[in-house]
C-alpha atoms as a PDB file:
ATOM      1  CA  UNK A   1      31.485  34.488  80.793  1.00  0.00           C
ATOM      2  CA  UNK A   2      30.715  37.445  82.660  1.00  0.00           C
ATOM      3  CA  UNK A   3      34.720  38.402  82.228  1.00  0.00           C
ATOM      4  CA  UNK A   4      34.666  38.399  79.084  1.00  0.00           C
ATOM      5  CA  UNK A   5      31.543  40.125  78.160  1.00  0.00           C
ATOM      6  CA  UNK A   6      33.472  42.685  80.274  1.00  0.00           C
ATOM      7  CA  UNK A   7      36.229  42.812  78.345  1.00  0.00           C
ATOM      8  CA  UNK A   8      34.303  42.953  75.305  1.00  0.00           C
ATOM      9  CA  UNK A   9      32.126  45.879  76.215  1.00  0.00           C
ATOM     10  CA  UNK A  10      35.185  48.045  76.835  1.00  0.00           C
ATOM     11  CA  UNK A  11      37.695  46.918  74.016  1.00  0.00           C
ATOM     12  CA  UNK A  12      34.513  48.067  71.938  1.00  0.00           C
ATOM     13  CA  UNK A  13      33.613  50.741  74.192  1.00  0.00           C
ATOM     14  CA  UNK A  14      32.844  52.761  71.158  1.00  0.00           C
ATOM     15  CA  UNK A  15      30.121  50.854  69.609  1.00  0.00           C
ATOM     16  CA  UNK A  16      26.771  51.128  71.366  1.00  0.00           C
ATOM     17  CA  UNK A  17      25.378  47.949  69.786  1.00  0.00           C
ATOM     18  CA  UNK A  18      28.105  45.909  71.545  1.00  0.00           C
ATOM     19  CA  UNK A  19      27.945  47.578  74.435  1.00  0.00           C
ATOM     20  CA  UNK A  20      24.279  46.884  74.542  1.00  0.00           C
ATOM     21  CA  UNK A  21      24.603  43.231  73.442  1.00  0.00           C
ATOM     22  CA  UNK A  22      26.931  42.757  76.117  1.00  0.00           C
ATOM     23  CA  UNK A  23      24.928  44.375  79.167  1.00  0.00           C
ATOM     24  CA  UNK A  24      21.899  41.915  78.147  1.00  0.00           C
ATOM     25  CA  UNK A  25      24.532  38.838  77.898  1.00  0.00           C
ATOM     26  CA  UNK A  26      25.671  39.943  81.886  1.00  0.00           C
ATOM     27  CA  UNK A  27      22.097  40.692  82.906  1.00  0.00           C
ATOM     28  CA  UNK A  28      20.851  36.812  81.350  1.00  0.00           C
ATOM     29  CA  UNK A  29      23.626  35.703  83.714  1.00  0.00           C
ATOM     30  CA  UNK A  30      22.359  36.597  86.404  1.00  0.00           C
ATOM     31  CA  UNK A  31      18.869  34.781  85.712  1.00  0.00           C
ATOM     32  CA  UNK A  32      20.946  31.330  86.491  1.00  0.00           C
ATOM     33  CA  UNK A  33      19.666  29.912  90.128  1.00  0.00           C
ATOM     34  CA  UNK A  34      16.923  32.256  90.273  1.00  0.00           C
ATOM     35  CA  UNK A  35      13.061  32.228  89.803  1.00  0.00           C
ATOM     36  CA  UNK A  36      11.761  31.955  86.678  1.00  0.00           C
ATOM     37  CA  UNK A  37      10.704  35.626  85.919  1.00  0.00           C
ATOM     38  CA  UNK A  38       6.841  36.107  86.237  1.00  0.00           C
ATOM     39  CA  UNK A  39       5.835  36.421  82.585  1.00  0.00           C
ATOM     40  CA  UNK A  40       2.302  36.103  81.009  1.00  0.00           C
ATOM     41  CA  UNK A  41       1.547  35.689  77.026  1.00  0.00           C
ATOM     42  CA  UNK A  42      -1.339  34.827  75.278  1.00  0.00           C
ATOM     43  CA  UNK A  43      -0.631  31.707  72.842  1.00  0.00           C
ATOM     44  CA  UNK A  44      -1.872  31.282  69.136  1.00  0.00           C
ATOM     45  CA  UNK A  45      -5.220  29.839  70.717  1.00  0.00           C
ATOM     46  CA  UNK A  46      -5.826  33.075  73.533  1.00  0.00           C
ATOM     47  CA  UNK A  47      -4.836  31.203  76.498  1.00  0.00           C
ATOM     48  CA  UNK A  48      -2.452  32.454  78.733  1.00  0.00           C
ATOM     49  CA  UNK A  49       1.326  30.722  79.233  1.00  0.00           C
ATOM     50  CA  UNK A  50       2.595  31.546  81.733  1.00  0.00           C
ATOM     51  CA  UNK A  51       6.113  30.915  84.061  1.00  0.00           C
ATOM     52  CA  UNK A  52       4.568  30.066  87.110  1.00  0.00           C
ATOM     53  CA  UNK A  53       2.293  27.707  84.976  1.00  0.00           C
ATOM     54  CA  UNK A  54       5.507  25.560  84.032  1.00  0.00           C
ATOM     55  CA  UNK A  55       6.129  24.701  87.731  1.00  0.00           C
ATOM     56  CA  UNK A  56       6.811  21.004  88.577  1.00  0.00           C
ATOM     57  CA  UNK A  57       8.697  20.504  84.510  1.00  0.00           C
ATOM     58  CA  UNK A  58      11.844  20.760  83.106  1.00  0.00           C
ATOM     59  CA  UNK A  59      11.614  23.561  80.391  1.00  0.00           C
ATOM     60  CA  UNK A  60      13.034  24.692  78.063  1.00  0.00           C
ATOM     61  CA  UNK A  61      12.098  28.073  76.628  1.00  0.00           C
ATOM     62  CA  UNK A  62      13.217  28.310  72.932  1.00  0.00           C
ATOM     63  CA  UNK A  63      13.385  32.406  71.933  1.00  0.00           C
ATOM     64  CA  UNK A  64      12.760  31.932  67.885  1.00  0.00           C
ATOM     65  CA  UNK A  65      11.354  33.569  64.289  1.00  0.00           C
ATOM     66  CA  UNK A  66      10.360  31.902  61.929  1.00  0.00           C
ATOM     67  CA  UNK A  67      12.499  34.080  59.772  1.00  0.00           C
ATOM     68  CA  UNK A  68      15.501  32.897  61.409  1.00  0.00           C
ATOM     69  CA  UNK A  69      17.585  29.878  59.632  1.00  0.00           C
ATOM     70  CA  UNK A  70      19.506  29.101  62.754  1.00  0.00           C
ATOM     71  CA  UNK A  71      16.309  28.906  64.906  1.00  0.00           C
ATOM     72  CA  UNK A  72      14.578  26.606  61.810  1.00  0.00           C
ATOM     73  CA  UNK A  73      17.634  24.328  61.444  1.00  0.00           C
ATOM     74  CA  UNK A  74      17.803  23.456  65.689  1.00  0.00           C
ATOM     75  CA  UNK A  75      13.617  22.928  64.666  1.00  0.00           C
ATOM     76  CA  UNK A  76      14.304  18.764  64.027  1.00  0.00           C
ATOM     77  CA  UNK A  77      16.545  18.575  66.971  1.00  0.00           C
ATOM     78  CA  UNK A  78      13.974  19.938  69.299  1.00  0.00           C
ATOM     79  CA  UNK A  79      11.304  17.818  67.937  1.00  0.00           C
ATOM     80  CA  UNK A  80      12.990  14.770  68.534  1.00  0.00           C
ATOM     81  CA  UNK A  81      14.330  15.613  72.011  1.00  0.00           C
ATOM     82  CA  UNK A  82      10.542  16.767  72.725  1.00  0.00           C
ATOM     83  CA  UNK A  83       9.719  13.460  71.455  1.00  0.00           C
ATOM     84  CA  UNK A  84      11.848  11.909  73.591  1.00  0.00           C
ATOM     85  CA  UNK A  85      11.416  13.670  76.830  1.00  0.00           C
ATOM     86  CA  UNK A  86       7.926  14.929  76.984  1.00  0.00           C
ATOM     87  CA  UNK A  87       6.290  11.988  78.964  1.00  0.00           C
ATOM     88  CA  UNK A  88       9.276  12.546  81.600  1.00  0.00           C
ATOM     89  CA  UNK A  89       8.275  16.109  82.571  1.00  0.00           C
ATOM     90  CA  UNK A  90       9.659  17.725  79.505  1.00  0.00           C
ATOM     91  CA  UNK A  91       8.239  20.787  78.257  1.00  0.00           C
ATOM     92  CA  UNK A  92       9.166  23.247  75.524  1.00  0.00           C
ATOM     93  CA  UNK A  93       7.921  26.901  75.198  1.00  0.00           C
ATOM     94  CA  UNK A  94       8.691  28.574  71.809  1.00  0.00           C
ATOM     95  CA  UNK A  95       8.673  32.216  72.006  1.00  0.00           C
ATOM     96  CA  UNK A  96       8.575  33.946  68.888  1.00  0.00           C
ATOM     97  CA  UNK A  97       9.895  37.392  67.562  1.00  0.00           C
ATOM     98  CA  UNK A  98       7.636  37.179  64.752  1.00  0.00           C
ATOM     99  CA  UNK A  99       6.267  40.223  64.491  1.00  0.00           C
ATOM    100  CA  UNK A 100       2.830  39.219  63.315  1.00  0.00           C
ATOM    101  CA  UNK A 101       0.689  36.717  64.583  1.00  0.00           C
ATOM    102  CA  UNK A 102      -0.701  35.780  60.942  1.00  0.00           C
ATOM    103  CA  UNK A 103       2.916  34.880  60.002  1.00  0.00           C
ATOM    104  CA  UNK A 104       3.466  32.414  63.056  1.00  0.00           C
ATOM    105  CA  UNK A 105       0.398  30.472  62.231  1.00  0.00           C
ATOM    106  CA  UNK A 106       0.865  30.532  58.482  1.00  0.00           C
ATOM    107  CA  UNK A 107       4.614  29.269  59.640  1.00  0.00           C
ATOM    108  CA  UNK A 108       2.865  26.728  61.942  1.00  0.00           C
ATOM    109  CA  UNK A 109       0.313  25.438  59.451  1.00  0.00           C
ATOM    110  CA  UNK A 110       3.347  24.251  57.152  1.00  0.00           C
ATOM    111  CA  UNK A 111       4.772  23.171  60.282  1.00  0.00           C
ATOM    112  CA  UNK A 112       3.378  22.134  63.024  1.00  0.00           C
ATOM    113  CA  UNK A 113       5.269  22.085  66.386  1.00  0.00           C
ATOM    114  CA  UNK A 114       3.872  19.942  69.530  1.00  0.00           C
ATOM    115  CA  UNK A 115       4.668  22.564  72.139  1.00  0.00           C
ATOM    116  CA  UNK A 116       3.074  25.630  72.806  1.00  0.00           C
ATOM    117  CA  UNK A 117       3.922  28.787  70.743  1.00  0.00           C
ATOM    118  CA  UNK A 118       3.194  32.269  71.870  1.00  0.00           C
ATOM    119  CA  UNK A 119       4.510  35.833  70.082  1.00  0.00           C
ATOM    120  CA  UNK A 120       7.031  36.249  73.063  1.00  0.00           C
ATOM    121  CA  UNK A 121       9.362  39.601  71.764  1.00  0.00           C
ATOM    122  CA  UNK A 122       8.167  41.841  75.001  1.00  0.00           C
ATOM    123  CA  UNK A 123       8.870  39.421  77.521  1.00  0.00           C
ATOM    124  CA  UNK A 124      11.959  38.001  75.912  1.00  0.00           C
ATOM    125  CA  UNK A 125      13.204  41.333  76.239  1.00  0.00           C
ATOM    126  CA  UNK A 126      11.960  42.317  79.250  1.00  0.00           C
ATOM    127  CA  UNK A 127      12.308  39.758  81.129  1.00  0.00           C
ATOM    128  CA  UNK A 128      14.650  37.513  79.840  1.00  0.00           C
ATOM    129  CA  UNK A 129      17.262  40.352  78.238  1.00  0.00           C
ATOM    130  CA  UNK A 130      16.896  38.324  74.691  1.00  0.00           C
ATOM    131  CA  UNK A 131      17.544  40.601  72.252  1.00  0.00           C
ATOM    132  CA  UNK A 132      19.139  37.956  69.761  1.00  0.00           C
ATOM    133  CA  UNK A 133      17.507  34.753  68.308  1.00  0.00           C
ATOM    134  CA  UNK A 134      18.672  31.845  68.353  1.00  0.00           C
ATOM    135  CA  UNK A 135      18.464  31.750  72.232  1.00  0.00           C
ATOM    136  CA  UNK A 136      17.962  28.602  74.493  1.00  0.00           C
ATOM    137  CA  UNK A 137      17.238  28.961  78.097  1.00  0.00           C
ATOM    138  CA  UNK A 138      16.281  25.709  80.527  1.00  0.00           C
ATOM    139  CA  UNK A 139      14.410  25.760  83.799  1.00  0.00           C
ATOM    140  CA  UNK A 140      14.255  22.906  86.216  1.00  0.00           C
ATOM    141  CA  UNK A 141      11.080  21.537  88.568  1.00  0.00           C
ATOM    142  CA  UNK A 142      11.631  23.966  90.746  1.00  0.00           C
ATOM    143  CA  UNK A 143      10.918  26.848  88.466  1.00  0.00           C
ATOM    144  CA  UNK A 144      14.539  27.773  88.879  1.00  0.00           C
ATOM    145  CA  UNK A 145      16.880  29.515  85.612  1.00  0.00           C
ATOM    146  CA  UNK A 146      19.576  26.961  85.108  1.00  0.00           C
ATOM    147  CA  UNK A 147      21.173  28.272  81.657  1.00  0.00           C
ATOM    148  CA  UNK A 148      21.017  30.575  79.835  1.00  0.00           C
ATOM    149  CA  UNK A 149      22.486  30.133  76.084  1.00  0.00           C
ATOM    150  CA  UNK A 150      22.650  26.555  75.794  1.00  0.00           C
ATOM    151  CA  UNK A 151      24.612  25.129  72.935  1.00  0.00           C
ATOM    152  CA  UNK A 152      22.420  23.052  70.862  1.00  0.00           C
ATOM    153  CA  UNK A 153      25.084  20.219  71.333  1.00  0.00           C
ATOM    154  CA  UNK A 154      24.772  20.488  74.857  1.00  0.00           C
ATOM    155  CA  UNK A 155      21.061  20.510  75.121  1.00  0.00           C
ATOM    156  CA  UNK A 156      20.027  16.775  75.404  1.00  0.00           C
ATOM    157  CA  UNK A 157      22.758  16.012  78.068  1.00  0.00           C
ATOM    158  CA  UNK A 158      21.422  18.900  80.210  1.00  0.00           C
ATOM    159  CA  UNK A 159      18.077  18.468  79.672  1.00  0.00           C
ATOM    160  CA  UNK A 160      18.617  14.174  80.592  1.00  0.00           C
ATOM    161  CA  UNK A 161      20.470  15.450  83.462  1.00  0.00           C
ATOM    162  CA  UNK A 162      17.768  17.668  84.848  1.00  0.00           C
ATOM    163  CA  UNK A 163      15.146  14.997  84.453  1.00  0.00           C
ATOM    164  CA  UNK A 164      17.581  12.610  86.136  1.00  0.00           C
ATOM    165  CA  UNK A 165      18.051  10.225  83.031  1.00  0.00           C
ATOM    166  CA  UNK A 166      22.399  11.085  82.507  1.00  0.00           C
ATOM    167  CA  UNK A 167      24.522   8.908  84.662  1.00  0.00           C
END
């Protein structure tokens, strides 16, 4: 991957916004079998969520708006799997780019989600390099990255794998 976000960056060498998109794509790479990075946000409620918090869980931290279709159409999906996984050491941390915190919880009224929900741009960008939403990023128990990007078809299988439920 890291090839050809190469490759893209200088065929479009021109283009700032590609350039740019590409740099973040290469630094989220190199997240994968490191740390967690420390990050603290308040949720909806005022408590902090944080990284280190997570330890001892699979997680995965959905990036998200509530303006974005993609992000609300992978919504069902993520309940179920939630659903599913949750009493095995599951968690899911949606961090939004909503840009006001009256929209999330008019969003969240209408739709409740069972995980914990926190406005998340600066640290998605920060520390994460998210720039772009939809974006899917898994942890394991250690509190280590293990992708960055996941496919939405991918997700159960690595999530059942990391909780030691695939064959």
């Amino acid at each position: 991957a890291r090839a050809v976000y190469e490759q893209i960056s200088s065929a479009i060498f021109l283009n700032p916004e590609v350039r740019d998109f590409a740099a973040a794509r290469t630094r989220r790479l190199e997240l994968i079998g490191k740390p967690l990075p420390e990050w603290t946000v308040s949720d909806l409620s005022g408590q902090p969520l944080t990284g280190t918090g997570l330890t001892g869980k699979v997680v995965l931290l959905d990036f998200w708006a509530t303006n974005c279709r993609p992000c609300l159409e992978e919504l069902p999906r993520l309940r179920q799997l939630y659903r599913d996984c949750s009493q095995l050491g599951f968690e899911i941390v949606g961090l939004s780019f909503d840009d006001a915190p009256e929209t999330l919880e008019q969003f969240l009224k209408l739709e409740p989600l069972p995980w914990r929900v926190a406005l998340g741009r600066n640290a998605a960008e920060d520390q994460f390099q998210v720039h772009l939403i939809p974006c899917l990023m898994l942890v394991d128990r250690r509190g280590k990255v293990v992708a960055t990007d996941v496919r939405p078809f991918d997700l159960r299988r690595t999530v059942e794998r990391l909780l030691d439920l695939a064959p």
